Tab-separated table of C-alpha atoms and ligand atoms in Angstrom:
chain	number	residue	atom	x	y	z
A	30	MET	CA	107.489	112.897	125.307
A	31	GLU	CA	104.408	113.755	125.013
A	32	SER	CA	101.031	111.681	126.519
A	33	PHE	CA	97.381	111.231	124.879
A	34	VAL	CA	95.060	111.948	127.662
A	35	VAL	CA	91.364	110.581	127.435
A	36	GLU	CA	88.185	111.055	129.269
A	37	GLY	CA	86.488	108.342	129.430
A	38	GLY	CA	82.717	107.713	128.973
A	39	ARG	CA	82.157	109.686	125.631
A	40	ARG	CA	79.839	107.862	122.923
A	41	LEU	CA	81.534	108.584	119.671
A	42	GLU	CA	78.666	109.804	117.112
A	43	GLY	CA	79.684	111.820	113.482
A	44	SER	CA	81.520	110.986	109.742
A	45	LEU	CA	84.695	110.685	109.185
A	46	ARG	CA	87.073	110.595	106.331
A	47	VAL	CA	89.539	107.580	105.950
A	48	ASP	CA	93.612	108.954	105.402
A	49	GLY	CA	95.783	107.352	102.949
A	50	ALA	CA	97.463	104.045	104.074
A	51	LYS	CA	100.501	104.113	105.777
A	52	ASN	CA	101.296	100.680	104.792
A	53	ALA	CA	100.852	101.905	100.776
A	54	ALA	CA	102.537	104.980	101.315
A	55	LEU	CA	105.971	103.867	102.661
A	56	PRO	CA	106.564	101.150	99.610
A	57	ILE	CA	105.551	103.325	96.964
A	58	LEU	CA	107.728	106.045	98.084
A	59	ALA	CA	110.577	104.036	97.985
A	60	ALA	CA	109.428	102.801	94.724
A	61	CYS	CA	109.653	106.396	93.735
A	62	VAL	CA	113.432	105.989	93.340
A	63	LEU	CA	112.687	103.635	90.316
A	64	THR	CA	112.741	105.935	88.064
A	65	GLU	CA	114.791	109.211	87.475
A	66	ASP	CA	111.050	111.262	86.816
A	67	GLU	CA	109.296	113.066	89.020
A	68	VAL	CA	106.179	111.441	90.743
A	69	THR	CA	103.335	113.096	92.162
A	70	LEU	CA	101.666	110.908	95.471
A	71	HIS	CA	98.228	112.720	96.695
A	72	GLY	CA	96.296	112.049	99.781
A	73	MET	CA	99.521	111.013	101.437
A	74	PRO	CA	99.278	110.438	104.958
A	75	ASP	CA	100.817	112.887	107.613
A	76	ILE	CA	102.354	110.526	109.889
A	77	THR	CA	105.996	110.414	111.541
A	78	ASP	CA	106.851	107.099	109.418
A	79	VAL	CA	106.092	108.928	106.117
A	80	HIS	CA	108.290	111.934	107.604
A	81	ARG	CA	110.983	109.623	108.076
A	82	MET	CA	110.725	107.913	104.793
A	83	THR	CA	111.241	111.316	102.862
A	84	ASP	CA	114.427	111.994	105.435
A	85	ILE	CA	115.434	108.706	103.830
A	86	LEU	CA	114.483	109.739	100.367
A	87	CYS	CA	116.529	113.379	100.755
A	88	MET	CA	119.678	111.467	102.155
A	89	LEU	CA	120.034	109.089	99.329
A	90	GLY	CA	120.526	112.369	97.505
A	91	CYS	CA	116.294	112.800	96.009
A	92	SER	CA	114.561	116.092	95.988
A	93	VAL	CA	111.095	115.668	98.014
A	94	GLN	CA	108.301	118.353	98.387
A	95	ARG	CA	105.278	118.287	100.313
A	96	GLU	CA	102.358	120.734	100.474
A	97	GLY	CA	99.814	119.316	102.960
A	98	HIS	CA	98.876	115.816	101.627
A	99	ASP	CA	100.440	116.090	98.077
A	100	MET	CA	104.348	115.323	97.861
A	101	VAL	CA	106.431	115.673	94.675
A	102	VAL	CA	109.380	113.381	94.977
A	103	SER	CA	112.408	113.674	92.367
A	104	GLY	CA	115.148	110.733	92.110
A	105	ARG	CA	116.746	112.539	89.415
A	106	GLU	CA	119.472	113.585	91.427
A	107	MET	CA	119.919	110.544	93.430
A	108	CYS	CA	123.402	109.756	94.096
A	109	ARG	CA	123.854	107.436	97.244
A	110	SER	CA	123.555	103.567	97.017
A	111	GLU	CA	123.851	103.447	100.763
A	112	MET	CA	121.431	103.606	103.292
A	113	PRO	CA	121.877	105.766	105.883
A	114	ASP	CA	122.540	103.829	109.341
A	115	GLY	CA	120.471	106.138	111.693
A	116	LEU	CA	117.690	106.257	109.639
A	117	SER	CA	117.492	102.608	109.108
A	118	LYS	CA	117.556	102.078	112.774
A	119	GLN	CA	114.326	103.888	113.333
A	120	ILE	CA	112.072	102.861	110.765
A	121	ARG	CA	111.640	99.154	109.507
A	122	SER	CA	110.419	100.236	106.198
A	123	SER	CA	113.909	101.396	105.175
A	124	ILE	CA	114.369	97.846	104.107
A	125	PHE	CA	111.979	98.596	101.203
A	126	MET	CA	114.830	101.020	99.855
A	127	LEU	CA	116.677	97.671	98.956
A	128	GLY	CA	114.938	96.526	95.669
A	129	PRO	CA	114.842	99.732	94.352
A	130	ILE	CA	118.127	101.062	95.096
A	131	LEU	CA	119.217	97.799	93.863
A	132	SER	CA	117.346	98.102	90.461
A	133	ARG	CA	118.716	101.783	89.884
A	134	PHE	CA	122.532	101.459	90.928
A	135	ARG	CA	122.885	97.386	90.515
A	136	GLN	CA	124.160	97.774	94.573
A	137	ALA	CA	123.304	98.678	97.937
A	138	THR	CA	124.044	98.911	101.441
A	139	VAL	CA	121.988	98.711	104.299
A	140	THR	CA	121.921	98.078	107.800
A	141	TYR	CA	119.335	95.981	109.555
A	142	PRO	CA	116.182	97.766	110.312
A	143	GLY	CA	114.059	99.158	113.336
A	144	GLY	CA	110.522	99.216	113.851
A	145	CYS	CA	108.117	98.555	116.337
A	146	GLU	CA	109.382	95.871	118.997
A	147	ILE	CA	106.880	93.137	118.183
A	148	GLY	CA	109.022	90.420	117.445
A	149	MET	CA	112.133	89.606	115.830
A	150	ARG	CA	111.364	90.491	112.434
A	151	PRO	CA	114.021	89.320	110.525
A	152	ILE	CA	115.030	89.759	106.848
A	153	ASP	CA	115.828	86.523	105.742
A	154	LEU	CA	113.231	86.056	103.211
A	155	HIS	CA	114.314	89.572	101.714
A	156	LEU	CA	117.445	88.554	101.293
A	157	SER	CA	116.768	85.170	100.105
A	158	GLY	CA	114.566	86.696	97.406
A	159	LEU	CA	117.113	88.753	96.038
A	160	ARG	CA	119.637	86.015	96.076
A	161	ALA	CA	117.345	84.190	94.166
A	162	LEU	CA	118.002	87.372	91.060
A	163	GLY	CA	121.447	86.571	91.573
A	164	VAL	CA	122.159	89.447	94.425
A	165	ALA	CA	125.049	88.184	96.125
A	166	VAL	CA	124.524	89.372	99.656
A	167	GLN	CA	126.884	89.750	102.529
A	168	GLU	CA	126.422	90.633	106.058
A	169	GLU	CA	128.906	91.995	108.091
A	170	GLY	CA	128.440	93.475	111.527
A	171	GLY	CA	124.973	94.647	111.475
A	172	VAL	CA	125.543	95.889	107.800
A	173	ILE	CA	124.165	94.239	104.432
A	174	HIS	CA	125.973	94.661	101.170
A	175	CYS	CA	124.091	93.930	98.037
A	176	ASP	CA	126.249	93.138	94.845
A	177	GLY	CA	123.914	93.426	91.697
A	178	ALA	CA	126.069	93.096	89.037
A	179	ALA	CA	124.872	89.802	87.962
A	180	MET	CA	121.358	90.428	88.369
A	181	HIS	CA	118.571	88.466	86.053
A	182	ALA	CA	114.940	87.882	86.684
A	183	GLY	CA	113.915	84.601	87.786
A	184	GLU	CA	111.416	82.304	90.136
A	185	VAL	CA	111.764	83.415	93.436
A	186	HIS	CA	109.662	81.083	96.320
A	187	LEU	CA	108.923	82.723	99.537
A	188	ASP	CA	109.093	80.053	102.342
A	189	TYR	CA	106.150	82.651	104.103
A	190	PRO	CA	104.038	84.990	102.355
A	191	SER	CA	106.357	88.202	103.685
A	192	VAL	CA	104.271	91.494	102.821
A	193	GLY	CA	107.731	93.543	102.708
A	194	ALA	CA	109.967	90.866	101.188
A	195	THR	CA	107.235	90.527	98.184
A	196	GLU	CA	107.438	94.138	97.571
A	197	ASN	CA	111.334	94.205	97.954
A	198	VAL	CA	111.366	91.252	95.077
A	199	MET	CA	108.893	93.418	92.927
A	200	MET	CA	110.510	96.506	93.139
A	201	ALA	CA	114.192	94.833	92.643
A	202	ALA	CA	112.712	92.745	89.582
A	203	ALA	CA	111.332	95.711	87.616
A	204	THR	CA	113.596	96.392	85.183
A	205	LEU	CA	115.451	92.982	85.234
A	206	PRO	CA	114.893	91.869	81.235
A	207	GLY	CA	112.638	89.000	81.453
A	208	GLU	CA	109.733	87.394	83.619
A	209	THR	CA	110.397	86.728	87.416
A	210	VAL	CA	107.972	85.162	89.089
A	211	ILE	CA	106.889	85.368	92.792
A	212	HIS	CA	105.649	82.276	94.843
A	213	ASN	CA	103.461	82.125	97.386
A	214	ALA	CA	103.388	86.030	97.582
A	215	ALA	CA	102.047	88.336	100.493
A	216	ARG	CA	97.894	89.398	98.748
A	217	GLU	CA	97.837	92.112	101.741
A	218	PRO	CA	95.733	95.064	99.351
A	219	GLU	CA	98.904	97.376	99.642
A	220	VAL	CA	101.100	94.856	97.682
A	221	ALA	CA	98.656	95.339	94.942
A	222	ASP	CA	98.437	98.932	95.589
A	223	LEU	CA	102.265	99.180	95.239
A	224	ALA	CA	101.977	97.122	92.209
A	225	ALA	CA	98.995	99.600	90.386
A	226	PHE	CA	102.119	102.567	91.121
A	227	MET	CA	104.592	100.628	89.989
A	228	ASN	CA	102.312	99.839	86.413
A	229	ALA	CA	101.263	103.947	86.706
A	230	CYS	CA	104.766	104.438	86.149
A	231	GLY	CA	105.240	102.159	83.027
A	232	ALA	CA	106.431	99.106	85.236
A	233	ARG	CA	104.359	95.690	84.098
A	234	VAL	CA	103.533	93.515	87.275
A	235	ALA	CA	100.639	91.175	86.926
A	236	GLY	CA	99.042	88.494	89.440
A	237	ALA	CA	99.282	91.208	92.704
A	238	GLY	CA	97.065	90.458	95.315
A	239	SER	CA	96.977	87.258	94.394
A	240	ALA	CA	99.776	84.487	95.282
A	241	VAL	CA	101.357	84.315	92.571
A	242	ILE	CA	102.785	87.878	91.209
A	243	THR	CA	104.666	87.936	87.569
A	244	VAL	CA	106.757	91.316	86.933
A	245	THR	CA	107.774	91.586	83.364
A	246	GLY	CA	111.159	93.843	83.231
A	247	VAL	CA	110.880	97.272	81.122
A	248	ARG	CA	113.849	99.104	80.438
A	249	ARG	CA	112.619	102.141	82.250
A	250	LEU	CA	110.175	103.711	84.624
A	251	HIS	CA	108.681	106.862	83.937
A	252	GLY	CA	106.807	109.115	86.462
A	253	ALA	CA	103.610	109.368	87.125
A	254	ALA	CA	100.837	110.689	89.697
A	255	TYR	CA	99.223	108.302	92.137
A	256	THR	CA	96.950	108.302	95.102
A	257	PRO	CA	97.214	105.479	97.377
A	258	MET	CA	95.012	103.176	98.775
A	259	ALA	CA	93.176	104.451	101.989
A	260	ASP	CA	94.011	103.093	105.043
A	261	ARG	CA	92.250	99.458	106.586
A	262	ILE	CA	93.426	99.271	109.509
A	263	VAL	CA	92.748	103.270	110.823
A	264	ALA	CA	89.485	102.796	109.794
A	265	GLY	CA	88.845	99.840	111.517
A	266	THR	CA	90.787	101.267	114.704
A	267	LEU	CA	87.865	104.321	114.192
A	268	LEU	CA	84.978	101.410	113.922
A	269	ALA	CA	86.489	99.668	117.212
A	270	ALA	CA	86.759	103.031	118.774
A	271	ALA	CA	82.877	103.856	118.002
A	272	ALA	CA	82.146	100.110	118.523
A	273	ILE	CA	83.804	100.457	122.379
A	274	THR	CA	82.051	103.403	122.993
A	275	GLY	CA	78.567	102.165	122.056
A	276	GLY	CA	78.659	104.743	119.401
A	277	ASP	CA	76.996	105.239	115.743
A	278	VAL	CA	80.345	106.396	113.089
A	279	CYS	CA	79.924	106.602	109.460
A	280	LEU	CA	83.342	106.701	107.936
A	281	THR	CA	83.779	107.902	103.919
A	282	GLY	CA	86.387	106.879	101.722
A	283	ALA	CA	86.847	103.591	103.150
A	284	PRO	CA	88.475	100.449	101.595
A	285	ALA	CA	85.787	98.450	102.458
A	286	GLY	CA	86.290	95.642	100.037
A	287	HIS	CA	89.419	95.072	101.540
A	288	MET	CA	88.000	95.065	105.606
A	289	HIS	CA	85.743	91.972	105.058
A	290	ALA	CA	87.680	90.348	107.933
A	291	ILE	CA	87.264	93.386	110.285
A	292	ASN	CA	83.788	93.643	109.870
A	293	ALA	CA	82.620	90.355	109.848
A	294	LYS	CA	84.451	90.384	113.741
A	295	LEU	CA	82.646	93.388	114.941
A	296	ARG	CA	79.425	91.854	113.668
A	297	GLU	CA	80.094	88.861	115.552
A	298	MET	CA	80.555	91.322	118.568
A	299	GLY	CA	76.962	92.591	117.900
A	300	CYS	CA	77.199	95.840	115.807
A	301	ASP	CA	75.555	96.641	112.704
A	302	VAL	CA	78.233	97.523	110.000
A	303	ALA	CA	76.587	98.771	107.378
A	304	GLU	CA	79.146	99.144	103.907
A	305	ASP	CA	78.025	101.107	100.351
A	306	ALA	CA	80.828	101.359	97.982
A	307	ASP	CA	83.647	103.446	100.426
A	308	VAL	CA	81.279	104.532	103.092
A	309	ILE	CA	81.178	102.216	106.272
A	310	ARG	CA	78.368	102.663	109.077
A	311	LEU	CA	78.722	101.122	112.490
A	312	THR	CA	75.904	101.251	114.901
A	313	SER	CA	76.960	99.756	118.065
A	314	PRO	CA	74.907	97.382	120.733
A	315	VAL	CA	74.949	99.197	124.704
A	316	ARG	CA	77.283	96.097	125.255
A	317	LEU	CA	79.416	93.916	122.864
A	318	ARG	CA	79.695	90.621	123.044
A	319	ALA	CA	82.871	88.587	122.618
A	320	PHE	CA	83.243	86.356	119.967
A	321	PRO	CA	84.683	83.035	120.357
A	322	LEU	CA	87.976	83.169	118.791
A	323	LEU	CA	90.386	85.492	117.050
A	324	GLN	CA	93.124	84.110	115.019
A	325	THR	CA	95.847	86.751	112.980
A	326	GLN	CA	96.883	85.223	109.791
A	327	PRO	CA	98.261	86.632	106.111
A	328	HIS	CA	95.626	88.472	104.046
A	329	PRO	CA	92.840	87.381	103.447
A	330	GLY	CA	92.840	86.433	107.217
A	331	PHE	CA	92.495	88.548	110.089
A	332	PRO	CA	95.074	91.690	110.036
A	333	THR	CA	97.842	91.293	113.186
A	334	ASP	CA	97.670	95.185	113.020
A	335	MET	CA	93.894	95.145	114.163
A	336	GLN	CA	94.542	92.495	117.042
A	337	ALA	CA	95.260	95.125	119.584
A	338	GLN	CA	92.759	97.025	118.491
A	339	MET	CA	90.152	94.111	119.119
A	340	LEU	CA	91.901	92.673	122.475
A	341	ALA	CA	90.562	96.387	123.878
A	342	LEU	CA	86.903	95.644	122.844
A	343	LEU	CA	87.256	92.316	124.282
A	344	THR	CA	88.157	93.564	127.826
A	345	THR	CA	84.475	95.081	128.264
A	346	ALA	CA	82.387	92.833	126.332
A	347	GLN	CA	80.120	90.317	127.709
A	348	GLY	CA	81.739	87.115	127.853
A	349	THR	CA	85.221	85.438	127.440
A	350	GLY	CA	87.391	85.676	124.173
A	351	VAL	CA	90.393	83.668	122.542
A	352	VAL	CA	93.021	85.871	120.574
A	353	VAL	CA	95.902	83.918	119.196
A	354	GLU	CA	98.458	86.352	117.374
A	355	ASN	CA	100.082	83.726	114.510
A	356	VAL	CA	102.234	86.490	112.305
A	357	PHE	CA	103.987	88.369	114.951
A	358	GLU	CA	105.857	86.430	117.948
A	359	ASN	CA	105.526	88.988	120.752
A	360	ARG	CA	102.679	91.293	120.571
A	361	PHE	CA	100.188	91.126	123.600
A	362	THR	CA	102.658	93.967	125.448
A	363	HIS	CA	99.382	96.346	125.545
A	364	ALA	CA	97.686	93.181	127.168
A	365	GLY	CA	99.457	93.767	130.297
A	366	GLU	CA	98.781	97.836	130.379
A	367	MET	CA	95.043	97.227	129.722
A	368	ASN	CA	95.381	95.196	133.147
A	369	ARG	CA	96.450	97.961	135.152
A	370	MET	CA	93.067	99.040	133.972
A	371	GLY	CA	91.067	96.875	135.235
A	372	ALA	CA	91.218	94.155	132.286
A	373	ARG	CA	91.255	90.409	133.035
A	374	ILE	CA	93.491	89.341	130.310
A	375	LEU	CA	95.558	86.127	130.565
A	376	CYS	CA	98.563	85.572	128.147
A	377	ALA	CA	100.883	82.800	127.128
A	378	GLY	CA	102.991	82.358	124.259
A	379	ARG	CA	101.100	83.997	121.060
A	380	THR	CA	97.560	83.044	122.858
A	381	ALA	CA	95.629	85.568	124.607
A	382	ILE	CA	92.452	85.052	127.085
A	383	VAL	CA	90.061	87.994	127.388
A	384	HIS	CA	87.357	87.849	130.379
A	385	GLY	CA	85.102	90.901	129.598
A	386	VAL	CA	84.540	93.011	132.889
A	387	SER	CA	81.646	95.724	133.598
A	388	ARG	CA	83.866	98.331	133.340
A	389	LEU	CA	87.571	99.478	133.030
A	390	THR	CA	89.170	102.225	135.423
A	391	GLY	CA	91.488	105.105	134.204
A	392	ALA	CA	94.897	104.764	134.796
A	393	GLN	CA	98.743	105.959	133.730
A	394	VAL	CA	99.818	103.387	130.554
A	395	THR	CA	102.366	103.440	128.197
A	396	ALA	CA	102.381	102.495	124.364
A	397	ARG	CA	105.360	100.038	123.279
A	398	ASP	CA	104.066	99.735	119.914
A	399	LEU	CA	102.404	101.715	117.454
A	400	ARG	CA	98.367	99.440	117.392
A	401	GLY	CA	99.168	98.287	120.694
A	402	GLY	CA	98.968	102.235	121.222
A	403	ALA	CA	96.406	103.101	119.374
A	404	ALA	CA	94.414	100.170	121.275
A	405	LEU	CA	95.114	101.698	124.604
A	406	VAL	CA	93.615	105.350	123.594
A	407	LEU	CA	90.610	102.686	122.787
A	408	ALA	CA	90.599	101.083	126.627
A	409	GLY	CA	90.400	104.611	127.489
A	410	LEU	CA	87.512	105.758	125.908
A	411	ALA	CA	85.454	103.014	127.268
A	412	ALA	CA	87.389	103.508	131.157
A	413	GLU	CA	85.885	105.088	134.136
A	414	GLY	CA	87.506	108.428	134.486
A	415	GLU	CA	91.327	109.600	133.078
A	416	THR	CA	93.274	107.195	130.953
A	417	ARG	CA	96.766	109.181	129.720
A	418	VAL	CA	98.781	106.594	127.297
A	419	ASP	CA	102.477	107.982	127.239
A	420	ASN	CA	104.674	107.798	124.487
A	421	ALA	CA	102.038	109.070	121.945
A	422	ALA	CA	104.954	109.493	119.450
A	423	ILE	CA	104.845	106.004	118.722
A	424	ILE	CA	101.427	106.399	117.640
A	425	ASP	CA	102.170	108.770	115.695
A	426	ARG	CA	104.222	106.693	113.654
A	427	GLY	CA	101.156	105.311	111.661
A	428	TYR	CA	97.990	107.707	112.888
A	429	GLU	CA	97.667	110.995	111.519
A	430	ARG	CA	96.872	113.271	114.928
A	431	LEU	CA	94.641	110.714	116.158
A	432	GLU	CA	93.699	112.904	118.710
A	433	ARG	CA	91.947	115.497	116.304
A	434	GLN	CA	89.893	112.082	114.626
A	435	LEU	CA	88.742	111.343	117.702
A	436	SER	CA	87.611	114.433	119.545
A	437	ALA	CA	85.826	115.149	115.604
A	438	LEU	CA	83.810	112.590	116.790
A	439	GLY	CA	82.990	113.402	120.056
A	440	ALA	CA	85.552	112.079	122.551
A	441	GLU	CA	87.302	113.719	125.038
A	442	ILE	CA	91.250	113.319	124.453
A	443	ARG	CA	93.964	115.378	124.358
A	444	ARG	CA	97.418	115.754	123.851
A	445	GLU	CA	99.936	116.548	126.672
A	446	HIS	CA	103.787	117.357	127.104
A	447	ALA	CA	105.017	116.047	129.689
A	448	LEU	CA	106.565	118.597	131.978
B	507	UD1	C1	104.302	94.646	106.739
B	507	UD1	C2	103.330	95.742	107.286
B	507	UD1	C3	103.000	95.582	108.928
B	507	UD1	C4	102.176	94.515	109.181
B	507	UD1	C5	102.829	93.129	108.511
B	507	UD1	C6	102.167	91.726	108.392
B	507	UD1	C7	104.440	97.569	106.336
B	507	UD1	C8	105.055	98.602	106.466
B	507	UD1	N1	104.519	96.847	107.385
B	507	UD1	O1	105.333	94.371	107.845
B	507	UD1	O2	102.123	96.722	109.473
B	507	UD1	O3	101.727	93.739	110.551
B	507	UD1	O4	102.878	93.691	107.265
B	507	UD1	O5	100.839	92.486	107.855
B	507	UD1	O6	103.643	96.981	105.649
B	507	UD1	N2	109.386	87.594	108.575
B	507	UD1	C9	110.522	86.610	108.334
B	507	UD1	N3	111.759	86.901	107.576
B	507	UD1	C10	111.839	88.061	106.802
B	507	UD1	C11	110.600	89.038	106.845
B	507	UD1	C12	109.397	88.296	107.907
B	507	UD1	O7	110.630	85.856	109.375
B	507	UD1	O8	112.651	87.914	106.027
B	507	UD1	C13	108.370	87.173	109.357
B	507	UD1	C14	108.193	88.326	110.440
B	507	UD1	O9	109.304	88.384	111.437
B	507	UD1	C15	107.094	88.608	111.218
B	507	UD1	C16	106.243	87.969	109.569
B	507	UD1	O10	107.203	87.381	108.706
B	507	UD1	O11	106.986	87.295	111.666
B	507	UD1	C17	105.253	88.833	108.650
B	507	UD1	O12	106.565	89.735	108.505
B	507	UD1	P1	105.901	90.975	106.976
B	507	UD1	O13	104.641	90.036	106.144
B	507	UD1	O14	107.351	90.450	106.499
B	507	UD1	O15	105.450	92.103	107.231
B	507	UD1	P2	106.268	92.935	107.095
B	507	UD1	O16	106.455	93.487	106.029
B	507	UD1	O17	107.655	93.968	108.177
């Protein structure tokens, strides 16, 4: 097992370029199988979730070449419509393969996906969306068989604007003759990025980024070269790291236009956040002040993937702040770990109340989910003494060598292998 060891108390300063977005890269990789032609992807984040997705593509018979942050994917030789069981359980995004495989083979078999332990994360919305397109779904023993022989374009209404379900239906509909309309679609910018990629491959997707998406089926998709959008959550995490250390950091290549909710909260805490095109500069006060309330919501509300990092900021802020997690039902596992560092957080159901303390102290803590793990690293940056965050692997799922990024800004952090 690997851990991050953080020596707290260093003020972060400097400039860093933001990586490509995990949540754009993963569905885009899945969408590569919509075409038999070669797809070239630039600026792909070097994170383990992308590695696992690549493994899945290879197991299905695709060829994937990677050089640095560039990837070339070819689905020409793809031969299987069954998802490998072990890998599906390791990564929730494996469910994204359902739509593209159905589009390609008109049948697909997947096992229930895995992912972070942040809630039940059912896939009923994915399945009901596909059923609305004429897919016959049979579930038995944790395996889902989808028969798409009678697939057709149609009207899909999602009971909740699920990001993954929206993306799956969009991909499944790409080659269905006629017009598919997705109502109550997720409005996350990564959904729009997937649509832009699909359109670069010849698909006809309109309205992505709004609550109504129209997919006009085309006969076939072709290859393309594409660069996924930058990661707003990685950017937000780095800004939060600067904020918790009283720092002054500049991010380049940042998706500033999609970070209003995050930047507004940072300003509420007393940070100066200046945006200029794709550059964001954050200057932090000596001590942050608590915001009264943060509620996570689907986009354009405050992103659940930044909740844990904001909770970390509250731990040492002046005053008391309340955080309500509306998207996932079990996303406060980091709170107990932060309390081991001297934080004062009370959790009840989906609500956390954080009383800011004047200092945290280093401790040995465990990362239990991706963003919660990153938040523990942030707490470590602000704590007195040494903090050891165990289970670094879960953080590597979504951050490319976080220790290097933070070190580049002046943090004292290293990766250690457990003895
Ligand atoms: C995506 C992101 C994840 C982010 C989340 C919410 C990727 C790879 N992951 O996950 O980082 O935290 O959006 O912004 O893009 N739900 C159901 N039934 C379903 C599907 C979802 O009840 O069929 C529920 C989930 O349990 C959850 C909520 O809907 O409570 C939101 O999930 P969803 O938007 O689907 O998130 P993901 O696509 O899994």
